[in-house]
Coordinates of C-alpha atoms in Angstrom, one line a residue:
M1 CA -33.0 31.5 -17.0
S2 CA -29.8 30.5 -15.0
T3 CA -27.8 33.3 -16.5
K4 CA -30.5 35.9 -15.4
L5 CA -30.4 34.4 -11.9
F6 CA -26.7 34.9 -11.5
K7 CA -26.7 38.4 -13.1
R8 CA -28.9 39.5 -10.2
I9 CA -26.0 38.7 -7.8
P10 CA -23.4 41.5 -7.6
F11 CA -20.0 40.4 -8.7
F12 CA -21.3 37.6 -11.0
T13 CA -22.1 38.3 -14.6
S14 CA -23.0 34.7 -15.5
F15 CA -23.2 31.3 -13.9
N16 CA -19.7 30.6 -15.3
T17 CA -18.2 33.4 -13.1
F18 CA -20.0 32.0 -10.1
F19 CA -18.5 28.5 -10.5
L20 CA -15.0 30.0 -11.1
F21 CA -15.3 32.2 -8.0
A22 CA -16.6 29.2 -6.0
S23 CA -13.6 27.1 -7.0
V24 CA -11.2 29.8 -5.9
F25 CA -13.2 30.4 -2.7
V26 CA -12.8 26.7 -1.9
V27 CA -9.0 27.1 -2.2
Y28 CA -8.9 29.8 0.5
L29 CA -11.6 28.2 2.6
F30 CA -9.4 25.2 3.0
V31 CA -6.4 27.2 3.9
F32 CA -8.3 28.0 7.1
L33 CA -9.9 24.6 7.6
E34 CA -6.6 22.7 7.2
Q35 CA -5.2 24.5 10.2
S36 CA -6.9 21.8 12.2
A37 CA -5.7 18.2 12.3
N38 CA -9.1 16.9 11.1
Y39 CA -7.6 15.4 7.9
R40 CA -10.3 12.8 7.3
L41 CA -13.1 15.4 7.8
N42 CA -11.3 18.0 5.6
D43 CA -10.7 15.4 2.9
S44 CA -14.3 14.3 2.9
L45 CA -15.7 17.8 3.1
F46 CA -13.6 19.0 0.2
A47 CA -14.5 16.0 -2.0
F48 CA -18.2 16.7 -1.2
L49 CA -18.0 20.4 -2.1
A50 CA -16.1 19.7 -5.3
G51 CA -18.6 17.0 -6.3
T52 CA -21.5 19.4 -5.5
L53 CA -20.0 22.2 -7.7
F54 CA -19.3 19.8 -10.5
I55 CA -22.9 18.3 -10.6
L56 CA -24.4 21.8 -10.3
Y57 CA -22.3 22.9 -13.3
L58 CA -23.6 19.9 -15.3
L59 CA -27.1 20.7 -14.4
F60 CA -26.8 24.3 -15.5
K61 CA -24.6 23.8 -18.6
G62 CA -25.7 20.3 -19.7
K63 CA -22.3 19.6 -21.4
L64 CA -18.6 19.5 -20.7
T65 CA -15.8 20.6 -23.0
L66 CA -12.6 18.6 -22.1
P67 CA -9.0 18.4 -23.4
L68 CA -8.7 15.0 -25.1
V69 CA -5.2 13.8 -24.2
T70 CA -5.2 15.3 -20.7
T71 CA -8.6 13.7 -19.9
I72 CA -7.5 10.3 -21.1
T73 CA -4.3 10.5 -19.0
L74 CA -6.3 11.5 -15.9
A75 CA -8.7 8.7 -16.5
L76 CA -5.8 6.2 -16.6
F77 CA -4.2 7.8 -13.5
L78 CA -7.5 7.6 -11.6
V79 CA -8.2 4.0 -12.7
W80 CA -4.8 2.9 -11.5
Q81 CA -5.3 4.7 -8.2
L82 CA -8.6 2.8 -7.7
I83 CA -6.8 -0.5 -8.6
T84 CA -4.1 0.1 -6.0
L85 CA -6.8 0.5 -3.3
F86 CA -7.1 -3.3 -3.3
F87 CA -3.4 -3.6 -2.5
S88 CA -3.1 -0.8 0.0
R89 CA -1.4 -1.4 3.4
D90 CA -4.2 0.7 4.9
I91 CA -7.4 0.7 2.8
G92 CA -9.2 3.1 5.1
V93 CA -6.5 5.8 4.7
S94 CA -6.2 5.2 1.0
L95 CA -10.0 5.4 0.4
W96 CA -10.3 8.8 1.9
A97 CA -7.0 10.1 0.5
T98 CA -8.2 9.3 -3.0
A99 CA -11.5 11.2 -2.5
P100 CA -9.9 14.8 -2.6
I101 CA -7.8 13.8 -5.6
I102 CA -11.0 13.0 -7.5
G103 CA -12.5 16.3 -6.2
V104 CA -9.5 18.2 -7.5
M105 CA -9.9 16.5 -10.9
M106 CA -13.5 17.5 -11.1
L107 CA -12.8 21.2 -10.4
F108 CA -10.0 21.1 -12.9
L109 CA -12.3 19.7 -15.7
M110 CA -15.1 22.1 -14.8
T111 CA -12.7 25.1 -14.8
Y112 CA -11.2 24.1 -18.2
S113 CA -14.7 23.6 -19.6
I114 CA -15.7 27.1 -18.6
L115 CA -12.5 28.8 -19.8
S116 CA -12.4 26.9 -23.1
Q117 CA -15.9 28.0 -23.9
E118 CA -15.4 31.6 -22.7
K119 CA -11.8 32.7 -22.8
S120 CA -12.7 36.1 -21.4
R121 CA -13.5 34.3 -18.1
L122 CA -9.8 33.8 -17.6
H123 CA -9.5 37.4 -16.4
D124 CA -12.2 36.6 -13.8
L125 CA -10.3 33.6 -12.5
H126 CA -7.1 35.7 -12.4
I127 CA -8.8 38.4 -10.4
Y128 CA -10.4 36.0 -8.0
I129 CA -7.2 34.2 -7.2
V130 CA -5.3 37.4 -6.6
S131 CA -7.9 39.4 -4.7
L132 CA -8.8 36.6 -2.3
G133 CA -5.2 35.6 -1.9
E134 CA -4.1 39.2 -1.2
L135 CA -6.7 39.6 1.5
L136 CA -5.3 36.4 3.2
V137 CA -1.7 37.5 2.9
V138 CA -2.2 41.0 4.1
Y139 CA -4.2 39.7 7.1
D140 CA -1.6 37.1 7.9
L141 CA 1.3 39.5 7.6
V142 CA -0.4 42.2 9.8
T143 CA -1.1 39.5 12.4
F144 CA 2.6 38.4 12.2
L145 CA 3.9 41.9 12.7
L146 CA 1.5 42.8 15.5
N147 CA 2.7 39.6 17.3
N148 CA 6.3 40.8 17.0
G149 CA 7.2 38.0 14.7
I150 CA 10.3 39.8 13.3
A151 CA 11.5 40.9 16.7
N152 CA 11.2 37.3 18.0
H153 CA 13.1 36.0 14.9
Q154 CA 10.2 33.8 13.8
V155 CA 9.6 32.6 10.3
F156 CA 6.4 33.7 8.5
A157 CA 3.9 30.8 8.1
G158 CA 0.7 32.8 7.9
S159 CA -2.4 30.6 7.9
F160 CA -0.3 27.5 7.3
L161 CA 1.3 25.2 9.8
W162 CA 4.5 25.1 7.8
H163 CA 6.4 28.2 6.6
N164 CA 7.3 26.5 3.3
Q165 CA 3.6 26.1 2.5
A166 CA 3.1 29.8 3.0
A167 CA 5.9 30.3 0.5
G168 CA 4.0 27.8 -1.8
L169 CA 1.0 30.1 -1.8
L170 CA 3.2 33.2 -2.5
L171 CA 4.7 31.4 -5.5
F172 CA 1.3 31.7 -7.1
L173 CA 0.4 35.2 -6.0
I174 CA 3.6 37.0 -6.8
P175 CA 3.7 36.3 -10.6
L176 CA -0.1 36.6 -10.9
T177 CA 0.0 40.0 -9.2
L178 CA 2.9 41.1 -11.4
A179 CA 0.9 40.1 -14.4
L180 CA -1.9 42.4 -13.4
L181 CA 0.5 45.1 -12.6
I182 CA 2.1 45.3 -16.1
R183 CA -1.2 45.5 -17.9
R184 CA -2.6 48.9 -18.6
Q185 CA -4.0 50.2 -15.4
T186 CA -5.1 53.5 -13.8
K187 CA -2.6 55.2 -11.5
Q188 CA -4.7 54.1 -8.5
T189 CA -4.7 50.5 -9.5
L190 CA -1.1 50.6 -10.4
F191 CA -0.2 52.0 -7.0
L192 CA -2.3 49.4 -5.2
L193 CA -0.8 46.5 -7.1
S194 CA 2.7 47.8 -6.5
I195 CA 2.0 47.8 -2.8
L196 CA 0.6 44.3 -2.9
F197 CA 3.6 43.1 -4.9
I198 CA 6.0 44.5 -2.3
I199 CA 4.0 42.8 0.5
N200 CA 4.1 39.5 -1.3
V201 CA 7.8 39.5 -1.9
F202 CA 8.5 40.8 1.6
A203 CA 6.3 38.0 3.0
L204 CA 8.2 35.4 0.9
I205 CA 11.5 36.7 2.3
L206 CA 10.1 36.4 5.9
T207 CA 9.2 32.7 5.3
S208 CA 13.0 32.0 5.1
S209 CA 12.1 29.4 2.5
R210 CA 15.2 28.8 0.4
G211 CA 13.3 26.5 -1.9
G212 CA 10.6 29.1 -2.3
W213 CA 13.2 31.8 -3.3
I214 CA 14.8 29.5 -5.9
S215 CA 11.4 28.4 -7.3
L216 CA 10.3 32.1 -7.6
I217 CA 13.4 33.0 -9.5
L218 CA 12.8 30.1 -11.9
G219 CA 9.2 31.2 -12.5
L220 CA 10.1 34.9 -12.8
C221 CA 12.8 34.2 -15.3
V222 CA 10.2 32.7 -17.6
F223 CA 7.9 35.6 -16.9
F224 CA 10.4 38.2 -17.8
I225 CA 11.5 36.4 -21.0
L226 CA 7.9 36.3 -22.2
T227 CA 7.0 39.8 -21.2
F228 CA 10.2 41.7 -21.8
R229 CA 8.6 44.0 -24.3
S230 CA 5.9 45.0 -21.8
M231 CA 8.3 45.2 -19.0
R232 CA 10.4 47.8 -20.7
K233 CA 7.7 50.4 -19.9
Y234 CA 7.8 49.5 -16.2
G235 CA 11.6 49.3 -15.8
K236 CA 11.8 52.3 -13.5
L237 CA 8.8 51.1 -11.5
L238 CA 10.3 47.6 -11.0
A239 CA 13.7 49.1 -10.0
I240 CA 11.9 51.2 -7.4
L241 CA 9.9 48.3 -6.1
T242 CA 13.0 46.1 -5.8
T243 CA 14.8 48.9 -3.9
I244 CA 11.9 49.2 -1.5
I245 CA 11.8 45.5 -0.9
F246 CA 15.6 45.4 -0.3
I247 CA 15.5 48.2 2.2
L248 CA 12.5 46.7 4.1
S249 CA 14.3 43.4 4.3
A250 CA 17.5 44.9 5.5
I251 CA 15.8 46.9 8.2
S252 CA 13.4 44.3 9.4
I253 CA 15.5 41.1 9.3
R254 CA 18.8 40.6 11.0
G255 CA 21.4 40.6 8.3
T256 CA 23.2 37.7 9.8
Q257 CA 20.1 35.5 9.7
L258 CA 19.2 36.4 6.1
T259 CA 22.9 36.0 5.0
Q260 CA 23.0 32.6 6.7
R261 CA 19.9 31.4 4.9
L262 CA 21.3 32.6 1.6
T263 CA 24.9 31.3 2.0
S264 CA 23.6 28.0 3.3
I265 CA 22.0 27.2 -0.1
G266 CA 25.4 26.3 -1.5
N267 CA 26.2 24.3 1.7
E268 CA 23.2 22.1 1.1
L269 CA 24.8 20.6 -2.0
S270 CA 27.4 18.9 0.1
S271 CA 26.6 16.1 2.6
Q272 CA 29.3 17.4 4.9
T273 CA 27.8 20.8 5.3
Q274 CA 24.1 20.1 5.1
D275 CA 21.8 21.2 8.0
V276 CA 19.4 18.9 9.6
S277 CA 16.5 20.0 7.4
A278 CA 18.4 19.0 4.3
K279 CA 19.7 15.8 5.8
T280 CA 16.1 14.9 6.6
R281 CA 15.0 15.4 3.0
V282 CA 17.9 13.3 1.7
A283 CA 17.3 10.5 4.2
V284 CA 13.5 10.5 3.4
W285 CA 14.2 10.4 -0.4
Q286 CA 16.5 7.5 0.1
D287 CA 13.9 5.7 2.2
A288 CA 11.3 6.5 -0.4
L289 CA 13.4 4.8 -3.1
T290 CA 13.6 1.7 -0.9
M291 CA 9.8 1.7 -0.5
I292 CA 9.3 2.0 -4.3
S293 CA 11.7 -0.9 -4.9
A294 CA 9.6 -2.9 -2.3
S295 CA 6.4 -2.4 -4.2
P296 CA 7.1 -0.9 -7.6
L297 CA 3.9 -1.8 -9.4
V298 CA 1.0 -0.9 -7.0
G299 CA 2.8 1.0 -4.2
M300 CA 1.9 1.1 -0.6
G301 CA -1.5 2.7 -1.0
T302 CA -2.6 6.3 -1.4
G303 CA -1.9 8.4 1.7
T304 CA 0.1 5.7 3.5
F305 CA 3.6 7.3 3.1
G306 CA 3.7 8.5 6.7
T307 CA 2.8 5.1 8.1
M308 CA 5.1 3.1 5.9
M309 CA 7.9 5.6 6.5
E310 CA 8.0 4.3 10.1
T311 CA 8.9 0.9 8.8
Y312 CA 11.4 2.0 6.2
E313 CA 13.1 4.8 8.2
T314 CA 16.8 4.1 8.4
Q315 CA 18.2 7.0 10.4
P316 CA 17.0 8.1 13.9
W317 CA 15.1 11.4 14.1
L318 CA 15.1 11.8 10.3
Y319 CA 11.4 11.0 9.7
S320 CA 8.8 12.8 7.6
A321 CA 5.1 12.0 7.0
N322 CA 5.6 13.2 3.4
A323 CA 8.3 12.5 0.8
H324 CA 9.2 16.2 0.3
D325 CA 8.9 15.3 -3.4
Y326 CA 5.5 14.9 -4.9
F327 CA 6.7 12.6 -7.7
L328 CA 8.4 10.2 -5.3
E329 CA 5.3 10.2 -3.1
I330 CA 3.1 9.2 -6.0
A331 CA 5.5 6.3 -6.9
V332 CA 5.5 5.2 -3.2
D333 CA 1.8 5.4 -2.8
N334 CA 0.6 4.1 -6.2
G335 CA 3.5 2.6 -7.9
I336 CA 5.6 3.5 -10.9
P337 CA 2.7 3.2 -13.4
A338 CA 0.8 6.0 -11.5
L339 CA 4.0 8.2 -11.7
I340 CA 4.2 7.6 -15.4
F341 CA 0.5 8.6 -15.9
F342 CA 1.1 11.8 -13.9
L343 CA 4.2 12.7 -15.9
I344 CA 2.2 12.2 -19.1
F345 CA -0.5 14.5 -17.7
L346 CA 2.2 17.1 -17.1
A347 CA 3.6 16.6 -20.6
S348 CA 0.1 17.1 -22.0
I349 CA 0.2 20.6 -20.5
I350 CA 3.9 21.4 -21.1
L351 CA 4.0 20.6 -24.8
P352 CA 1.0 22.8 -25.9
T353 CA 2.1 25.5 -23.4
Q354 CA 5.6 25.5 -25.0
K355 CA 4.1 26.1 -28.4
T356 CA 1.9 28.9 -27.0
A357 CA 4.8 30.5 -25.3
I358 CA 6.9 30.5 -28.5
H359 CA 3.9 32.0 -30.3
F360 CA 3.5 34.8 -27.7
F361 CA 7.2 35.4 -27.7
N362 CA 7.3 35.9 -31.5
K363 CA 4.2 38.1 -31.5
A364 CA 4.2 41.6 -30.1
Q365 CA 1.0 41.3 -28.2
D366 CA -0.1 41.3 -24.5
N367 CA 0.7 37.9 -23.0
S368 CA 1.0 39.0 -19.3
V369 CA -1.9 36.7 -18.2
F370 CA -0.4 33.7 -19.9
A371 CA 3.1 34.5 -18.5
G372 CA 1.7 35.0 -15.0
F373 CA 0.0 31.7 -14.9
L374 CA 3.0 29.9 -16.5
A375 CA 5.4 31.5 -14.0
A376 CA 3.2 30.5 -11.1
W377 CA 2.8 27.0 -12.5
I378 CA 6.6 26.5 -13.0
G379 CA 7.4 28.0 -9.5
A380 CA 4.9 25.7 -7.8
L381 CA 6.0 22.6 -9.7
A382 CA 9.7 23.3 -8.9
H383 CA 8.9 23.8 -5.2
T384 CA 7.0 20.6 -4.9
L385 CA 10.2 18.7 -5.9
I386 CA 11.7 19.6 -2.5
D387 CA 8.7 20.3 -0.2
I388 CA 5.2 19.2 0.8
D389 CA 3.0 22.0 -0.7
W390 CA 0.6 19.5 -2.2
S391 CA -0.1 17.7 1.0
R392 CA -2.5 20.7 1.5
I393 CA -5.7 20.5 -0.5
S394 CA -5.7 24.3 -1.0
L395 CA -2.3 24.5 -2.7
L396 CA -2.9 21.3 -4.8
L397 CA -6.2 22.7 -6.1
L398 CA -4.6 26.1 -6.9
F399 CA -2.0 24.3 -9.0
W400 CA -4.7 22.4 -10.9
L401 CA -6.6 25.6 -11.5
C402 CA -3.4 27.0 -13.1
C403 CA -3.3 23.8 -15.2
A404 CA -6.8 24.5 -16.5
A405 CA -5.9 28.2 -17.2
L406 CA -2.8 27.3 -19.2
L407 CA -4.6 24.6 -21.2
S408 CA -7.5 26.9 -22.1
L409 CA -5.0 29.3 -23.8
C410 CA -3.4 26.5 -25.9
K411 CA -4.5 24.9 -29.1
T412 CA -5.3 21.3 -28.0
S413 CA -7.6 18.6 -29.2
K414 CA -11.0 18.8 -27.4
F415 CA -14.1 16.8 -27.2
V416 CA -17.5 17.7 -25.9
V417 CA -19.7 15.5 -23.7
E418 CA -23.3 16.5 -24.3
E419 CA -25.2 13.4 -25.2
K420 CA -27.9 12.8 -22.6
G421 CA -26.8 9.2 -22.0
K422 CA -23.2 10.2 -21.1
I423 CA -24.4 13.2 -19.0
Y424 CA -26.8 11.0 -17.1
L425 CA -23.9 8.5 -16.5
A426 CA -21.9 11.4 -15.1
Y427 CA -24.7 12.4 -12.8
V428 CA -24.9 8.8 -11.5
A429 CA -21.1 8.6 -10.9
V430 CA -21.0 12.0 -9.1
L431 CA -24.1 11.3 -7.0
L432 CA -22.5 8.0 -5.9
F433 CA -19.3 9.9 -5.1
L434 CA -21.3 12.4 -3.1
F435 CA -23.0 9.6 -1.2
I436 CA -19.6 8.1 -0.3
T437 CA -18.2 11.4 0.8
T438 CA -21.3 12.0 2.9
L439 CA -20.5 8.8 4.8
G440 CA -17.0 10.1 5.2
I441 CA -18.2 13.3 6.7
L442 CA -20.6 11.6 9.1
S443 CA -17.9 9.1 10.2
A444 CA -15.3 11.7 10.8
S445 CA -17.8 14.0 12.6
N446 CA -18.7 11.2 15.0
F447 CA -15.0 10.5 15.6
N448 CA -14.4 14.1 16.4
Q449 CA -17.4 14.1 18.7
A450 CA -16.0 11.1 20.5
A451 CA -12.8 13.0 21.2
Q452 CA -14.9 15.8 22.8
A453 CA -17.3 13.6 24.7
S454 CA -17.2 13.9 28.5
N455 CA -17.6 10.3 29.5
I456 CA -16.5 6.9 28.3
T457 CA -20.1 5.7 27.3
E458 CA -20.6 8.7 25.0
Q459 CA -17.1 8.2 23.5
Q460 CA -17.9 4.5 22.8
N461 CA -21.3 5.4 21.3
Y462 CA -19.8 8.0 18.9
L463 CA -17.0 5.6 17.9
A464 CA -19.6 2.9 17.2
A465 CA -21.5 5.4 15.0
A466 CA -18.3 6.3 13.2
I467 CA -17.6 2.6 12.5
Q468 CA -21.1 2.1 11.1
F469 CA -20.5 4.9 8.5
D470 CA -17.0 3.8 7.8
P471 CA -15.9 0.3 8.9
Y472 CA -12.5 0.6 7.2
D473 CA -10.7 3.0 9.5
E474 CA -8.4 1.2 11.8
K475 CA -8.1 4.2 14.2
Y476 CA -11.7 3.9 15.1
Y477 CA -11.1 0.3 16.4
F478 CA -7.8 1.4 18.0
N479 CA -9.6 4.2 20.0
Q480 CA -12.3 1.7 21.0
A481 CA -9.5 -0.5 22.3
L482 CA -8.0 2.4 24.3
L483 CA -11.3 3.0 26.0
L484 CA -11.7 -0.7 26.9
I485 CA -8.2 -0.8 28.3
N486 CA -9.0 2.1 30.5
Q487 CA -11.8 0.0 31.9
G488 CA -9.6 -3.0 32.3
K489 CA -11.5 -5.0 29.7
W490 CA -8.4 -6.6 28.2
T491 CA -10.1 -9.3 26.1
D492 CA -12.6 -7.0 24.5
A493 CA -9.8 -4.5 23.8
R494 CA -7.7 -7.1 22.1
A495 CA -10.7 -8.0 19.9
Q496 CA -10.9 -4.4 18.7
L497 CA -7.1 -4.4 18.1
V498 CA -7.3 -7.6 16.0
L499 CA -9.9 -5.8 13.8
A500 CA -7.6 -2.8 13.5
K501 CA -4.7 -5.1 12.6
K502 CA -6.7 -6.7 9.7
I503 CA -7.1 -3.2 8.2
N504 CA -3.6 -2.0 8.8
S505 CA -1.0 -4.6 9.8
S506 CA 1.8 -2.1 9.6
D507 CA 0.8 0.1 12.5
S508 CA 3.3 -0.5 15.3
D509 CA 0.9 1.1 17.9
I510 CA -1.5 -1.8 17.5
Y511 CA 1.1 -4.3 18.4
Y512 CA 2.3 -2.2 21.3
L513 CA -1.2 -2.0 22.7
L514 CA -1.7 -5.7 22.3
G515 CA 1.6 -6.3 24.1
Y516 CA 0.6 -3.8 26.8
S517 CA -2.7 -5.6 27.4
Y518 CA -0.9 -9.0 27.9
C519 CA 1.7 -7.3 30.2
Q520 CA -1.1 -6.1 32.4
Q521 CA -2.3 -9.7 32.7
R522 CA 1.2 -10.9 33.5
Q523 CA 1.4 -12.9 30.2
E524 CA 5.0 -11.9 29.7
S525 CA 5.7 -14.2 26.7
L526 CA 2.9 -12.8 24.6
C527 CA 3.7 -9.3 25.8
Q528 CA 7.3 -9.6 24.6
T529 CA 6.2 -11.1 21.3
Y530 CA 4.0 -8.2 20.4
I531 CA 6.3 -5.5 21.7
K532 CA 9.2 -7.0 19.7
K533 CA 6.9 -6.9 16.7
A534 CA 6.1 -3.2 17.3
I535 CA 9.8 -2.4 17.6
S536 CA 10.6 -4.3 14.4
I537 CA 8.0 -2.3 12.5
S538 CA 9.0 1.1 13.9
P539 CA 12.4 1.0 15.7
Y540 CA 12.7 4.8 15.9
K541 CA 9.1 5.7 16.8
D542 CA 8.7 5.7 20.6
P543 CA 11.0 4.9 23.6
T544 CA 7.9 3.6 25.4
Y545 CA 8.1 0.4 23.3
Y546 CA 11.6 -0.3 24.7
I547 CA 10.6 0.7 28.3
L548 CA 7.7 -1.7 28.4
L549 CA 9.7 -4.5 26.9
A550 CA 12.5 -3.9 29.4
K551 CA 10.0 -4.0 32.3
S552 CA 8.6 -7.3 30.9
Y553 CA 12.2 -8.7 30.9
L554 CA 12.6 -7.6 34.5
M555 CA 9.5 -9.5 35.4
T556 CA 11.3 -12.6 34.2
N557 CA 14.6 -11.6 35.8
N558 CA 16.3 -11.3 32.4
Q559 CA 18.8 -8.6 33.4
M560 CA 21.1 -9.2 30.6
A561 CA 18.4 -8.8 28.0
V562 CA 17.3 -5.5 29.6
R563 CA 20.7 -4.0 29.5
K564 CA 21.3 -5.1 25.9
L565 CA 17.9 -3.7 24.9
L566 CA 18.2 -0.3 26.6
S567 CA 21.8 0.2 25.5
H568 CA 20.8 -0.6 21.9
A569 CA 17.9 1.9 22.2
I570 CA 19.9 4.9 23.4
T571 CA 22.8 4.1 21.0
Y572 CA 21.1 3.4 17.8
S573 CA 17.4 4.2 18.0
F574 CA 17.4 7.4 20.2
P575 CA 20.8 8.9 20.3
I576 CA 21.0 12.5 21.6
N577 CA 22.6 14.2 18.7
E578 CA 22.3 17.3 16.4
N579 CA 19.3 15.8 14.6
F580 CA 17.4 15.3 17.9
R581 CA 18.2 18.9 19.1
M582 CA 16.9 20.3 15.9
Y583 CA 13.5 18.7 16.3
K584 CA 13.4 18.7 20.1
Y585 CA 10.6 21.3 20.3
L586 CA 8.4 18.8 18.4
Y587 CA 9.2 15.9 20.7
D588 CA 8.6 18.1 23.7
Y589 CA 5.1 18.9 22.3
T590 CA 4.3 15.2 21.6
G591 CA 5.6 13.9 24.8
L592 CA 8.3 11.8 23.2
T593 CA 11.1 13.7 25.1
K594 CA 9.5 12.7 28.4
N595 CA 9.5 9.1 27.4
L596 CA 13.1 9.4 26.2
K597 CA 14.1 10.7 29.6
S598 CA 12.4 7.7 31.3
L599 CA 14.4 5.4 29.0
Y600 CA 17.7 7.0 30.2
L601 CA 16.6 7.0 33.8
L602 CA 15.7 3.3 33.7
L603 CA 19.1 2.3 32.3
A604 CA 20.8 4.6 34.9
T605 CA 18.8 2.8 37.7
L606 CA 20.0 -0.5 36.4
D607 CA 23.6 0.7 36.3
V608 CA 23.4 1.9 40.0
Q609 CA 22.0 -1.5 41.0
G610 CA 24.9 -3.1 39.1
G611 CA 27.5 -0.9 40.8
N612 CA 28.4 1.0 37.6
T613 CA 28.1 4.5 39.1
T614 CA 30.2 6.2 36.4
A615 CA 27.8 5.1 33.6
S616 CA 24.9 6.0 35.8
R617 CA 26.1 9.5 36.4
H618 CA 26.7 9.9 32.7
L619 CA 23.1 8.8 31.8
L620 CA 21.6 11.0 34.5
A621 CA 23.6 14.0 33.2
I622 CA 22.2 13.4 29.7
S623 CA 18.6 13.0 31.0
K624 CA 18.8 16.4 32.7
T625 CA 19.4 18.0 29.3
L626 CA 16.2 16.6 28.0

C-alpha cells in the first residue's frame, strides 16, 4: 500500500527512496536555515524533522536493520552525553545541543537500514547528494561572480558564513561527482559532469581554504588508488579538466594571492612564521587541553565550549567559539570517555571499510561509488581536525550519511529490530523526543518574537512564554533583566539575573549586569565585587567591564586603582597588535572597537588630569587608529 503511494510521486520509486531524498533535502535545507543566528530554533527544528522522518519510517517499514558494533557504540556515546547533562556548566545550552546529535543518529540509523536492505538505493542517495549539492554550488558561484567577488579579492563562502565550511561541502561533492563521472555515461552526461567537476574544484580554490585543499588531496589519493583501473580510460579527460581548472584559476585569481596561500602552508608549521589564523588555532587547542584537564571525566557540557573558552582563554584576541578540532571539542564538552566512544564508532567504520577497500582493490570490478564515498569521508574527517565544519548541522549530517553509505557496502554484523514490543518502545522514545523538541521550537520562537516586538510589554510577555516552554535557558532570564534595567527596576532585574546565574555561573555578562545595577544605585562596593568577578571569568571579553569598574573606583576617589586597572587592561587584555588588526572587522561589527576606544580615551583623560601629557598624546594617537 505504502509502496504504491510513493510510486505515484514522480522521482520516487518506493518509500525508501522518499526517505533517502528527505534526509538529503534536510542537509541542504539547513545550509540555508543556518545562515541565521537562530541556533536554538535551528537545533530544535532539525531534531524535530529528524525524529519525524524516523518515526514515519518505523511506521511504514515496521523494522530496523542496524549494524551491531556501531549501534552499541553509539548507544554508549549517547548515554554518556545524557549523563554529562547533569554536570554541565550550562544545562540549557547542553540540552538543546544534544538534541540535533540525537537527530543525526536517527537519520544515520534509518539510512543504514534502508541501504542494507536495498543496496541498489545507494545509487539514489549518491544522485540526491550530488544533484542537490550542485544546484546549490552553481547558484552560489554565479551569485559570487555577479557580485564581483573575484575582482574585490573576496573568498568564496557560498551559502555558509565561513569560507572553510563552503570548502567542507565541496570535499563531499568533488569526489562524489568524480565517482559519477568515471562510470559509464552517455556523452551528454559525461559533458555535464565534467563541467560540474570543474565548477566544484574552481569553487574550492576560490575558498582559499588551505585545509580544504590538503583534505581534498588526501581523499583523492585514496580515490585514485581504488579506481586506477577505471581511471586509465579517462586519463585524457582528466588531463583536459585539470588544464582548464588551472587556466581558470590563473586568469581569475591574482597569482600573488594564490601563491601566498600555497607557500604559507609550509610557514604554518613554524610558530615564528604562522599567520594569525594559525596562531588562533594553536592557542585554542592549547586552551582546550587545559579545559580537558580541568574536567576530564564529564567535560564542561555539550555545546558549552564557546562559553567556557572565555574563562580559559590565555591570549588576547585569540578566541574561538569552537575548538577547530572536533575530537578536542568532544573531549571538552563531554569528557574523555565520550571521545573514546566516538573513536570506537569511527573504528567500527574504518575496519570493515578497510577490508572492503582491499577487496575492491584486488577485484577488477566497478568500485567508483565506494571510492567516492570513502574519499569524501576521509576528506571531511581530515578537515574537521583543523576546522569547524561539524558545528553546522548540514555538514555533520552529510558526514553521517556517508558513514551509513560506507557501512552498507561492508560485511558487518547486523541485527534486526522487528519485535512489536521493541518497536513500540522505539515509538514511545521518539514521540517523547518529538514532544521535547516541540517545546524547544516554541520557546525559541517566542524568544525570537520578543526580539522583534515593538514595545517592552510585548517583549516581556514573549520572554515569559519562552520561559514557560523552557525554564533552563539562562539567556531568557538575562534578557528579562535587560528589559527591567531599562525601566529602572533594579531589584527585579537582579532577581532575574540570580535565576540566570543558577543555570550558568560561568557567564561573565551576568556578573557585569549585576555590577551595573548596583553601580546605578551607588552601591559601589557590591558593584566592584561583581565587576571584578566578571573580569576574573572573562578577562579578554569586553573593555566595558574595565570602564565600569574604573568609573566605580573614581566614585570612591581611588585614582591609583583606576590607573593600575586601565594600564593593565590596555597592556595585557586589549593590546593593539597584529592579532587585533586581523580581527578588527569583527570587533567593528560587534561594537567592541568602540568600547576599546573609550577605554583608551578614559586613561588619556586621567593622564591629562595628572599632568602626563606625553602619555596622553600617545594614547589619543592610538585611539584615532581604532
